[in-house]
C-alpha cells in the first residue's frame, strides 16, 4: 500500500493522529504543516475534513432546519423540506465517509 504523503513537507504521514485531510480533492497534510500553511478559510473546502468543522456544520444545518419548523408557522415537514434536510446531511456525511475510506484507512492507527 502506498504511503500517504504530506503536501506541505513531502514526507510520509506515519500515524492517523498526525493526519489532516483538507479540501475538495482530499489533500493530505501533517497537522503541524496544515497549521503552518494557514489554509483555513470560512468555507468547508478550507477546513480539515477529518476535524470537528464538518460536524459543527451538520449540527448548524439541522438546527436551522428544525428551528424553522418550530418558529416559522408556515414551514411544514413536506417533501421539499425533507429533501433539503436529507441532501444537506448526505453531502456532509458522504464527504467524511469518502475521506475515511480513501485516505484515513491507508494510514496506520496510533
XYZ file of C-alpha atoms in Angstrom:
110
model
C 0.000 0.000 0.000
C 1.291 3.486 -0.885
C 2.332 5.908 1.815
C 0.203 8.979 2.368
C 2.459 11.965 1.645
C 2.135 15.393 3.271
C 1.543 18.188 0.744
C 3.447 20.628 2.962
C 6.731 18.847 3.677
C 6.566 15.891 1.215
C 7.255 13.378 3.998
C 5.088 10.317 4.698
C 2.417 10.540 7.363
C 3.013 7.655 9.769
C 0.124 7.942 12.253
C -3.535 8.752 11.834
C -3.393 11.279 14.681
C -0.936 13.351 12.581
C -3.215 13.362 9.522
C -5.169 16.403 8.342
C -7.313 15.872 5.220
C -8.185 19.185 3.553
C -10.203 20.363 0.590
C -12.380 19.000 -2.168
C -9.536 16.859 -3.514
C -8.624 15.385 -0.106
C -5.187 16.977 0.205
C -3.175 15.357 2.991
C -1.042 17.255 5.496
C 0.582 16.668 8.843
C -1.460 18.598 11.390
C 1.554 20.831 12.071
C 2.128 21.502 8.357
C -1.551 22.353 7.934
C -1.412 24.787 10.849
C 1.695 26.466 9.402
C 0.182 26.729 5.928
C -2.831 28.667 7.305
C -5.239 27.019 4.894
C -8.340 27.667 6.990
C -10.988 29.746 5.254
C -14.603 30.449 6.033
C -15.853 27.651 3.785
C -15.861 23.857 4.081
C -13.157 23.361 1.420
C -10.587 25.053 3.662
C -11.282 23.134 6.846
C -9.966 19.763 7.837
C -12.403 17.143 6.628
C -11.364 14.794 9.409
C -11.737 17.531 12.038
C -14.701 18.850 14.000
C -15.719 21.540 11.477
C -17.916 19.228 9.381
C -19.813 18.042 12.446
C -20.392 21.663 13.518
C -21.759 22.473 10.069
C -24.012 19.400 10.168
C -25.314 20.448 13.582
C -25.887 24.002 12.312
C -27.813 22.844 9.214
C -30.027 20.540 11.258
C -30.551 23.187 13.933
C -31.642 25.776 11.385
C -33.973 23.369 9.616
C -35.667 22.116 12.763
C -35.697 25.643 14.198
C -37.624 26.744 11.113
C -40.210 24.040 11.838
C -40.898 25.353 15.323
C -40.505 29.121 14.925
C -41.905 29.802 11.457
C -45.621 28.983 11.290
C -45.782 28.455 7.509
C -42.983 25.866 7.336
C -44.217 22.284 7.220
C -42.394 18.945 7.084
C -43.298 18.352 3.443
C -41.380 16.760 0.583
C -39.234 19.812 -0.204
C -38.204 20.281 3.428
C -37.285 16.612 3.777
C -35.301 16.730 0.523
C -33.243 19.706 1.699
C -32.645 18.094 5.088
C -31.612 14.733 3.629
C -29.413 16.311 0.943
C -27.634 18.580 3.436
C -26.884 15.668 5.746
C -25.934 13.265 2.955
C -23.392 15.644 1.420
C -21.548 16.271 4.678
C -21.618 12.664 5.859
C -20.638 11.497 2.352
C -17.588 13.785 2.277
C -16.465 12.495 5.672
C -17.017 8.877 4.646
C -15.053 9.282 1.397
C -12.193 10.886 3.308
C -12.132 7.979 5.737
C -12.273 5.273 3.053
C -9.822 6.721 0.539
C -7.288 8.420 2.816
C -7.502 7.579 6.503
C -7.644 3.803 6.132
C -4.259 3.951 4.360
C -2.583 5.460 7.447
C -1.905 3.163 10.424
C -3.871 3.850 13.577
C -1.915 5.080 16.615
